[in-house]
Structure formats: C-alpha cells, structure tokens
Short mmCIF file of C-alpha atoms in Angstrom, two decimals:
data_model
loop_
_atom_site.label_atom_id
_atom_site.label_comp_id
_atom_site.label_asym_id
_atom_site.label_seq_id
_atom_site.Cartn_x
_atom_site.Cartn_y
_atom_site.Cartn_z
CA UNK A 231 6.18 23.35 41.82
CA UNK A 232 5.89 22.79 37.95
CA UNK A 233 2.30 23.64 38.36
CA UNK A 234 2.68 26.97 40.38
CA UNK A 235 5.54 28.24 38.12
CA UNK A 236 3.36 28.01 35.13
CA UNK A 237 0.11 29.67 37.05
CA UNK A 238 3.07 32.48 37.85
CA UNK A 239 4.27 32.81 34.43
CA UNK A 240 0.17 32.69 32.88
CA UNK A 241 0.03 35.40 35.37
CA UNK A 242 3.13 37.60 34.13
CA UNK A 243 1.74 37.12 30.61
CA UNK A 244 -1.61 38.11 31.52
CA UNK A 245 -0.60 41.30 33.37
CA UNK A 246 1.68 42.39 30.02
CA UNK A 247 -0.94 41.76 28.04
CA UNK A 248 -3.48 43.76 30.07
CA UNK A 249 -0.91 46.76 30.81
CA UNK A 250 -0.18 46.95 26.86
CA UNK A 251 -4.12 46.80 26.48
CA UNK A 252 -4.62 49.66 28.60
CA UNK A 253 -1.45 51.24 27.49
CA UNK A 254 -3.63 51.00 23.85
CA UNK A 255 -6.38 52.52 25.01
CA UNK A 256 -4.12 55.15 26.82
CA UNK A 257 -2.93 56.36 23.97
CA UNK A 258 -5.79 57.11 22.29
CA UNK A 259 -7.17 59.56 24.71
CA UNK A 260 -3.90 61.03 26.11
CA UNK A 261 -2.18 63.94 24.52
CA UNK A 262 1.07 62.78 23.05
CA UNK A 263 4.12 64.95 22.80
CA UNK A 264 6.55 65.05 20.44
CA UNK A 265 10.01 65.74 20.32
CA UNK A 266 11.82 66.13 17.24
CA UNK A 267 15.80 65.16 17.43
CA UNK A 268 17.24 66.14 13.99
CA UNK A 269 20.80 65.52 13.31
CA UNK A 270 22.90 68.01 12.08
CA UNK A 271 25.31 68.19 9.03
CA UNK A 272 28.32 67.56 12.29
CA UNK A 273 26.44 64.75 14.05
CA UNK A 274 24.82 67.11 16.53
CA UNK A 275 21.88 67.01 17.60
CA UNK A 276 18.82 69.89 17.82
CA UNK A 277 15.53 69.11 19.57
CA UNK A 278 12.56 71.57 19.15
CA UNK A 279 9.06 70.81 20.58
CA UNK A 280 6.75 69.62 17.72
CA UNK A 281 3.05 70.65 19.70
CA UNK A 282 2.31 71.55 22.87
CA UNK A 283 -1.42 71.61 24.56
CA UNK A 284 -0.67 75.27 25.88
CA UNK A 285 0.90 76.73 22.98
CA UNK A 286 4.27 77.59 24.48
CA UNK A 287 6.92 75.87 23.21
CA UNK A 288 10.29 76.10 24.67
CA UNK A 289 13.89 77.21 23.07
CA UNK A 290 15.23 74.77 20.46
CA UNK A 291 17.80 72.57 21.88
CA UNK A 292 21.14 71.75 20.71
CA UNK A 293 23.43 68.86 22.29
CA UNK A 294 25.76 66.01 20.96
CA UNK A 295 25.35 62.86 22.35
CA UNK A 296 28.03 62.42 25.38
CA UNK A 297 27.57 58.95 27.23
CA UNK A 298 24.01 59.33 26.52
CA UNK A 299 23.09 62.60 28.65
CA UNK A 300 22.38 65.35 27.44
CA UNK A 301 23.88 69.06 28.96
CA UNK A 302 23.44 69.18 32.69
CA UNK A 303 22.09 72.90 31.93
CA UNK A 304 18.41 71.09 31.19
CA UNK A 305 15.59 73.36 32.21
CA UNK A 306 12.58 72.35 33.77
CA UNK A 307 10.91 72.81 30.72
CA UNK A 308 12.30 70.53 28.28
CA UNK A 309 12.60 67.82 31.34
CA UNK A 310 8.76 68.00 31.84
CA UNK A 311 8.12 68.18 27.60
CA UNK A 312 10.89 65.00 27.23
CA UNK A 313 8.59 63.35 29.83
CA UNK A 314 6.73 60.44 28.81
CA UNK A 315 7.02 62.28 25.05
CA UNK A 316 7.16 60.01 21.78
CA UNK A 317 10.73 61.31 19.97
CA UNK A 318 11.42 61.50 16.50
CA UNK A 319 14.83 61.12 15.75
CA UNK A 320 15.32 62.28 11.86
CA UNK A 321 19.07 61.25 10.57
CA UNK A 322 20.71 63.45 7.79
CA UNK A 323 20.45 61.39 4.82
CA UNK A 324 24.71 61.46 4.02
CA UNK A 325 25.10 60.01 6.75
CA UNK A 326 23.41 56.74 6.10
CA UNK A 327 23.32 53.94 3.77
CA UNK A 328 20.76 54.18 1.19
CA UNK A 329 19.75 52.14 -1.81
CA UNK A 330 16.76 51.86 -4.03
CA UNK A 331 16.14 48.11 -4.72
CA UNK A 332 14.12 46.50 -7.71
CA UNK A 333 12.04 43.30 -6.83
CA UNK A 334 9.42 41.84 -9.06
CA UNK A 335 5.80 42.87 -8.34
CA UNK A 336 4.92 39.51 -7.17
CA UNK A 337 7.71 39.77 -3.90
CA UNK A 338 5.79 42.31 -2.22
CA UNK A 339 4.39 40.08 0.34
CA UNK A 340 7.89 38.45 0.75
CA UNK A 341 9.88 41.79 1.46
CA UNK A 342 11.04 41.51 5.08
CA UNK A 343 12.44 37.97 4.16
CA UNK A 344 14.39 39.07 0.91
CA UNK A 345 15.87 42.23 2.24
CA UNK A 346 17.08 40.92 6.23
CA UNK A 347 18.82 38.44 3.80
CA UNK A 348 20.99 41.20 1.63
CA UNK A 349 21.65 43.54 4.42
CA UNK A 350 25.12 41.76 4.81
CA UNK A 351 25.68 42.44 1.42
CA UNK A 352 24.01 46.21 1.02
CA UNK A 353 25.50 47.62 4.03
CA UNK A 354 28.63 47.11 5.78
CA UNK A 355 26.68 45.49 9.21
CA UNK A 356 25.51 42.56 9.52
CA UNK A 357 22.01 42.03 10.37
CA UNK A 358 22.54 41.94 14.08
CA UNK A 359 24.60 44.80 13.69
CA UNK A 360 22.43 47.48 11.64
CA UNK A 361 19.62 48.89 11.93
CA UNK A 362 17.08 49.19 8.93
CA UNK A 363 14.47 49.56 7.54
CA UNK A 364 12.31 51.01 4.10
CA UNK A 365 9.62 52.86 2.57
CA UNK A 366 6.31 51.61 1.04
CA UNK A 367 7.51 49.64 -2.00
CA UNK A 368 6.43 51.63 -5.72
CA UNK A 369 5.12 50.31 -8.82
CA UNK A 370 7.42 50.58 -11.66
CA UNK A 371 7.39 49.25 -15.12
CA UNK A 372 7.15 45.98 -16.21
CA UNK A 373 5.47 44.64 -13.12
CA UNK A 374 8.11 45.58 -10.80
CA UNK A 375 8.42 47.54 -7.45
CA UNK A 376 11.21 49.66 -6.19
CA UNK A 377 11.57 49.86 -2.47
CA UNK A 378 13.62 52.86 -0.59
CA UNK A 379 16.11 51.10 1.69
CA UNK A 380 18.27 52.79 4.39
CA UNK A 381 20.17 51.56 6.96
CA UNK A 382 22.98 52.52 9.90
CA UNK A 383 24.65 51.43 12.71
CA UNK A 384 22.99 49.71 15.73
CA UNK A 385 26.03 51.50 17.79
CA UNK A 386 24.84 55.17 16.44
CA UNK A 387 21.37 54.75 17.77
CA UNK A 388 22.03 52.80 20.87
CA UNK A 389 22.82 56.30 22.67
CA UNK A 390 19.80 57.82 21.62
CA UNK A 391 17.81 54.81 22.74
CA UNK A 392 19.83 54.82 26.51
CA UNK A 393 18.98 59.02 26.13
CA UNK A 394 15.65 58.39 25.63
CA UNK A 395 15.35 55.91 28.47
CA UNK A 396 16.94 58.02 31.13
CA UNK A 397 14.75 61.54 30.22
CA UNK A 398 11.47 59.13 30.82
CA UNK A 399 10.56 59.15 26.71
CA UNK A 400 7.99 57.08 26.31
CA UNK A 401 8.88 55.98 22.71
CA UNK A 402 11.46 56.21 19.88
CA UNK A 403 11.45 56.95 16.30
CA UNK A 404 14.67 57.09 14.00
CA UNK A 405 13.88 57.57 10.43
CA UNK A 406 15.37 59.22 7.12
CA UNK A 407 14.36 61.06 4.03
CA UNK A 408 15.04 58.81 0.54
CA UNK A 409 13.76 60.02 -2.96
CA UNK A 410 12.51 57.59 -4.90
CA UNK A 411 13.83 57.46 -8.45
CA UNK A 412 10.78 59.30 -10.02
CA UNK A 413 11.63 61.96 -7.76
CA UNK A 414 9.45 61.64 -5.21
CA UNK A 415 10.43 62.09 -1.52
CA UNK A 416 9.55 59.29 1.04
CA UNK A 417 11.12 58.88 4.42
CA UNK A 418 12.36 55.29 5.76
CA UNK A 419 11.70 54.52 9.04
CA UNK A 420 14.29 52.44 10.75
CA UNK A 421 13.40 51.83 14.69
CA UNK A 422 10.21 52.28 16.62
CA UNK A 423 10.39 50.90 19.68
CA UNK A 424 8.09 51.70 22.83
CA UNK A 425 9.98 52.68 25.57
CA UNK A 426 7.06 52.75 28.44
CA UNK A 427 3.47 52.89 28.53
CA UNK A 428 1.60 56.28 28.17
CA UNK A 429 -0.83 55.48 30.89
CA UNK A 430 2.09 55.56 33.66
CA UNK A 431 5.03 53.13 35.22
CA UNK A 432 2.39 51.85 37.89
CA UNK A 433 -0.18 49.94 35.49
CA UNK A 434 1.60 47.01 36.12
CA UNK A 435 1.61 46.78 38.93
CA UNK A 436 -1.74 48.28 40.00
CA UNK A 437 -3.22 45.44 37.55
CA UNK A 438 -1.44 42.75 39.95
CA UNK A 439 -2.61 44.65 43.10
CA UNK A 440 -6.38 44.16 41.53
CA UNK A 441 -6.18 40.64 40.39
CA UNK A 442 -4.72 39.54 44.08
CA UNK A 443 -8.00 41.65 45.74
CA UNK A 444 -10.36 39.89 42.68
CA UNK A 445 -8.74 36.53 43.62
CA UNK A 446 -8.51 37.05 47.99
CA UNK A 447 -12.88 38.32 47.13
CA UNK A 448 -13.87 35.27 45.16
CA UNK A 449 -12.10 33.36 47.58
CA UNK A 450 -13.66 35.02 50.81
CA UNK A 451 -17.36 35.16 48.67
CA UNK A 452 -16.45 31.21 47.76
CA UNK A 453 -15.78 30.29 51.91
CA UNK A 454 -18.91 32.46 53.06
CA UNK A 455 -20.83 30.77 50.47
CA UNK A 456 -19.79 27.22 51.86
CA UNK A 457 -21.01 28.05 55.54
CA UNK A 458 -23.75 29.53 54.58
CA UNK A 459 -24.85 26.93 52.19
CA UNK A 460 -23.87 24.74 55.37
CA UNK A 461 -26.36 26.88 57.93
CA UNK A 462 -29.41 26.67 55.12
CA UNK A 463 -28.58 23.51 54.45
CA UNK A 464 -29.37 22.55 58.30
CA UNK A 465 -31.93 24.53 59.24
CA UNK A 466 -33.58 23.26 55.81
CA UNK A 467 -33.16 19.72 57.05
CA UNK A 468 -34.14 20.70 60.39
CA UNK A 469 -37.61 22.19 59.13
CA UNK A 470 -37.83 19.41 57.29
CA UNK A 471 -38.26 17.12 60.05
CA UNK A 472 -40.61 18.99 61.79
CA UNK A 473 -42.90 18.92 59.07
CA UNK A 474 -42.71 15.54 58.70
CA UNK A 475 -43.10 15.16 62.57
CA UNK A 476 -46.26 17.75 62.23
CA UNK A 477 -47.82 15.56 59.17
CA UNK A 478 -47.64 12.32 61.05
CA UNK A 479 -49.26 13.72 63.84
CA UNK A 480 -51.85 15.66 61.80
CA UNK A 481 -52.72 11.90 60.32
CA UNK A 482 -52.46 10.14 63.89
CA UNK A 483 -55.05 12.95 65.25
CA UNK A 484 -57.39 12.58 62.29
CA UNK A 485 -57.44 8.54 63.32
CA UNK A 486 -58.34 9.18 66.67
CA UNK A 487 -62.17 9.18 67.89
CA UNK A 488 -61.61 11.49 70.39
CA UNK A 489 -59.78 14.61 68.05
CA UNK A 490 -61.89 16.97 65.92
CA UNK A 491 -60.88 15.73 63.08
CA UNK A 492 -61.60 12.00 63.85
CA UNK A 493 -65.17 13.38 64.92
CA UNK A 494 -65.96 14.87 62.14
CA UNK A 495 -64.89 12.44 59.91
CA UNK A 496 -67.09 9.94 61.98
CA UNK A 497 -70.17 12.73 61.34
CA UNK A 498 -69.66 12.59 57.71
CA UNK A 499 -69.54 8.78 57.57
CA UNK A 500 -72.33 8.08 59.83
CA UNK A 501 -74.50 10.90 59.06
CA UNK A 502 -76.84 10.66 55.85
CA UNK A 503 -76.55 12.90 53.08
CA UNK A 504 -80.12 14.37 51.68
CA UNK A 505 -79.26 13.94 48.07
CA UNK A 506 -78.30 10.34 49.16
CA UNK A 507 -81.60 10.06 50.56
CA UNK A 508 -83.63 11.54 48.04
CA UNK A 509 -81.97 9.44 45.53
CA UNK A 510 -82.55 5.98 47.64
CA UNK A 511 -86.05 7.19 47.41
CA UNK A 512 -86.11 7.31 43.85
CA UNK A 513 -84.80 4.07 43.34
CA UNK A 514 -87.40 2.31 45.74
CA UNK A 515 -90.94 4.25 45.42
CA UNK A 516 -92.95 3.28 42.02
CA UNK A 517 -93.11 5.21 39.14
CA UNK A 518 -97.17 5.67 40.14
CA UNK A 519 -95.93 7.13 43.86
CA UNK A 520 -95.70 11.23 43.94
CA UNK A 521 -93.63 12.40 47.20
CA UNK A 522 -95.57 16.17 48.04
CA UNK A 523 -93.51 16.01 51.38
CA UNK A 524 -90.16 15.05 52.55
CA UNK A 525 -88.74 15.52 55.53
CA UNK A 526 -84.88 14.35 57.44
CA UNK A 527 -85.04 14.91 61.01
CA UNK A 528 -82.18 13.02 62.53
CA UNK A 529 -81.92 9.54 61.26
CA UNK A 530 -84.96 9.65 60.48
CA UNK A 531 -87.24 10.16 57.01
CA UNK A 532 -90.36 11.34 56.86
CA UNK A 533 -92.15 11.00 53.13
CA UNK A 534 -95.64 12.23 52.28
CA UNK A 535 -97.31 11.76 48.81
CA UNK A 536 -99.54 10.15 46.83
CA UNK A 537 -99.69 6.91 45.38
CA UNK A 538 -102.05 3.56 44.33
CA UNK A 539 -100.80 1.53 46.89
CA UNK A 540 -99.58 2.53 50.19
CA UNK A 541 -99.78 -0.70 51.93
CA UNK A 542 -97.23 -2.00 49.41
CA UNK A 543 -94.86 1.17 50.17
CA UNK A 544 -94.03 -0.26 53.90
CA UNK A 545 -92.57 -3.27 52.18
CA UNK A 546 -90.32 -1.84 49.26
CA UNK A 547 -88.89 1.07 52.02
CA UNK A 548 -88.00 -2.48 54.45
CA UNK A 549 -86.30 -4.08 51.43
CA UNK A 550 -83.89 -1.23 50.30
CA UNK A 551 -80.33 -1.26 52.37
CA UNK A 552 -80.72 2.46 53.13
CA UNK A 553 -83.98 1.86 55.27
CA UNK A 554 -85.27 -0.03 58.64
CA UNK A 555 -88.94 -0.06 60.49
CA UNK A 556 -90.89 1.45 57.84
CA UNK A 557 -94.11 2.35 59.01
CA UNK A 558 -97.05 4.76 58.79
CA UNK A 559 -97.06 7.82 61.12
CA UNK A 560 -100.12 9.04 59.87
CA UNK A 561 -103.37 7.34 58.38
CA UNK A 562 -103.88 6.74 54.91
CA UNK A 563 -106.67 8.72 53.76
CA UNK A 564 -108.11 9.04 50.02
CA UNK A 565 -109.86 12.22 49.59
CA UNK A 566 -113.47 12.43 47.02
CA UNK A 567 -111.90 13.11 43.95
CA UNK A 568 -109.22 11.09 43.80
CA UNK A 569 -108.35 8.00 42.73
CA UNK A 570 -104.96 7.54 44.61
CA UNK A 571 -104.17 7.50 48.23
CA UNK A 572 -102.63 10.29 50.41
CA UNK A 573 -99.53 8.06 52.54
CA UNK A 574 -97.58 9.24 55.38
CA UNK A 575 -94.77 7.03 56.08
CA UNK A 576 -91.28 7.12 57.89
CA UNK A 577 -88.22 5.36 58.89
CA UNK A 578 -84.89 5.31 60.23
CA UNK A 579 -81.80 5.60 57.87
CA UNK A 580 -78.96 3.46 57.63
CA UNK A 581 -75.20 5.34 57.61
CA UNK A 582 -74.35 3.52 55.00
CA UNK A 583 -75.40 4.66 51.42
CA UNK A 584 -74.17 2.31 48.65
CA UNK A 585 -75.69 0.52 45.66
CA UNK A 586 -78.68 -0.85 46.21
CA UNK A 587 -79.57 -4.85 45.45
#
C-alpha cells in the first residue's frame, strides 16, 4: 500500500509539473488579456480593457467589491474579456502603507529575509496578515540601496482574489505606484498569483487520460511481445531440430555404399587422379627416360617414350606402390639414328596414391 501511494503521489506531481509545463508554453503563444482594476479615491473599483485582438474594447466598468461579485448587470462582453484574462489590480497609493528603506549595498542578496522580518514592525499586520511587497532596490550614496516598500491588508485583497476566481481570471496582479526619494516613480508589486492555466481547465486531466493509454499500450505491446517471443521462440527450436535431424541424415547417407553420395565418394577414393599419375611417373622413370606418350584408360597406364634401358623400366614401374604387372604392350624398337630405345609399356594402377618408399 506504501508502495502504490507513493507511485500515486509521483504521479500527481508529475501531472502538475507537466500541466504547468504546458501551461508555460501556453502562454507564450496565446494572446493574453488584460484587465486593469484601478481603485478609486472611495475604494471603488473601475475596470477598462487594456488590449483586445479585435480592437473593440468594451465600456469602462465601475463596481465596489460586494461579497466578491461584481453587478449582476455584467454583459456578455466583459464576461467573455474577464475570461481566462490576467488582471491588474493597481491600489491608490493613500491607501497603503509605504516606506522607503535604507540597507547597505552589500544586503541586496539578503532582502526578502531582512524585510519579512520588519513587516511586524513597518506595518500594522503581521506577516501572515499583510500583503507586501517592493520595487527594485536603488543605489544611493555611500554604498547603500534604498528599496520602495508597500504593503496592505491580506483581508482587502482576499475579495479581489475570490472575484477573480469566480469570473474564470486566469491570474492576479495587485501593485502600487511609490516614488523613490530622487524622484523617480516605480511601482511595487505586492501579489501575483496564477489563478489557472492559460491552455484550459482540462490539461490536467487530459495529461492523466494520456499517461493511462501510454501505460495500458506499453503494457499490451509488452504481453504481445511475450507470446510472440514465445511462438518464435518454438518454431525456432522446432526448425532447429529438423536441421539437426536433416544433417545427421545427410552424414548417415554420405556413409552408405548404396547413396550417391557414398558412391561418389567411393569414385574419388578408388579412382586415380592423372596428376597423381603423372607425378608417380616422375618419381619412378630415370632422369635418361623421355615419356612422348601417355595414356589413362581405366585403371590402366599406358607410357610411350624413349629411354637407354627399357628392360630395366618393367622393374622400377613393379617396385613403385602406385603400379602392378608392368609389361610391354608393344616391342621395343631402336630406330637408325638413335642411340636410345623407343618403349611401350603399361600397367594397372593402384587406388591408392601416397608417398612412395
């Protein structure tokens, strides 16, 4: 249970963060309205259209804040320009509490600290009670700043807040004019809060909608991928075996006599090669012997030539391994001008071909 309500809660913070991501990105493209809310010298109220994408802006608007509604006598067009518009609320300046404080140059980076802790003591709120804020801090001399600080009641601007809220605002800004003390005029900006995101109420929850189809699709692509993965997985095995049942027949048939492959591997072993013979020739006739003739018919040879002694041929063919019943099939004849003798000899050829003795 721990484990799921943390998943739910990584989930919650993961959908905010997206929605304010694409709330971001929203409100850089989208055309912002806003509404201006100044506040009159009597604590009324009058709100006039800053920019509009048409041109036409509607009547100025004057209200006081009444249980934080305005007038039921709200046209249409101020309810579609409050719409999802950004307000500016700008207090009158005598109504608020304003100071300009001096802080040494060196506790500019330290201002939010040093000021939450003398709002107690500048206003009459306490921290929790006000709301505050001020301007830019401004050199001054002897390496010192001066800061514009303004503050008011958390119960004045609650209304607007709840106002803002119910008329579908998307954000609100209170702020107030100051003059620093060399004259210059600043404004203080004392709330800006986001009320909803520009991009619509339904981000949210459309991001939730998408992350349950993402998760339900990985989840439906994981199981198909699991019996799939199963069926290859079989039908791999399955081929598998019949190789290995084709391959061990393949080597059974070559072993057998009576297959093709048995045959011809008999034919190869038992039947002579002619470079085999023609080198087992080379090895047994002399040096003084001169083959004109040589012919394989079968297992048999057949070698013509010349040579000093032929008689003495018949016994070196009989010794060599690679030859049996060596004997002349023709005479021997030795022609007028020349001095060796014209042989004809054959005989059968062993299968086997190795090195000689």
């Amino acid at each position: 249970m721990a484990l799921l309500a943390e998943a739910r809660q990584w989930f919650e913070q993961w959908i905010g963060a997206a929605a304010t991501a694409v709330d971001g990105v929203a409100g850089r493209f989208m055309h912002r309205r806003s509404v201006a809310f100044d506040e009159n010298a009597d604590g009324s109220f009058t709100a006039h259209l800053t920019a509009s994408r048409d041109g036409s802006l509607p009547a100025p608007l004057s209200f006081r804040l009444e249980h934080a509604a305005l007038p039921p006598m709200l046209s249409a067009d101020w309810k579609a320009a409050l719409d999802r518009s950004c307000i500016e609320v700008r207090l009158q300046p005598d109504l608020v509490v304003s100071r300009l404080l001096d802080f040494p140059g060196q506790a500019a980076d330290f201002l939010d600290g040093m000021i939450r802790a003398q709002v107690d003591r500048l206003t009459p709120w306490s921290v929790a009670d006000a709301v505050f804020g001020w301007a830019s801090p401004q050199p001054v001399a002897n390496d010192r700043i001066e800061v514009a600080f303004s503050a008011t009641s958390a119960a004045k601007v609650d209304p607007l807040i709840r106002l803002a809220k119910t008329l579908g605002c998307a954000s609100v800004v209170v702020s107030v004019p100051a003059i620093g003390s060399d004259g210059v005029p600043l404004r203080v900006t004392l709330l800006d809060r986001k009320l909803r995101g520009l991009a619509g109420p339904n981000v949210s929850r459309l991001l939730r909608v998408g992350l349950a189809s993402a998760t339900a699709a990985a989840a439906a692509c994981l199981l198909l991928n699991i019996y799939l993965g199963g069926a290859l997985q079989s039908e791999q095995d399955d081929l598998q075996l019949r190789i290995s049942q084709r391959r061990a027949a393949l080597r059974l048939d070559a072993n057998s006599d009576s297959s093709g492959l048995g045959l011809l591997a008999k034919r190869k072993q038992t039947t002579p090669s002619s470079v085999m013979v023609l080198e087992a020739l080379s090895r047994v006739l002399p040096d003084t012997t001169y083959v004109t003739e040589l012919r394989i018919e079968g297992p048999k040879v057949q070698v013509v030539g010349l040579t000093q002694d032929a008689p003495s041929l018949i016994r070196l063919m009989e010794q060599s391994p690679q030859f049996t019943r060596a004997t002349f099939f023709a005479p021997t004849t030795r022609a007028a001008n020349e001095t060796a003798e014209r042989f004809h000899v054959e005989a059968d050829i062993t299968a086997y071909f190795g090195s000689g003795s």
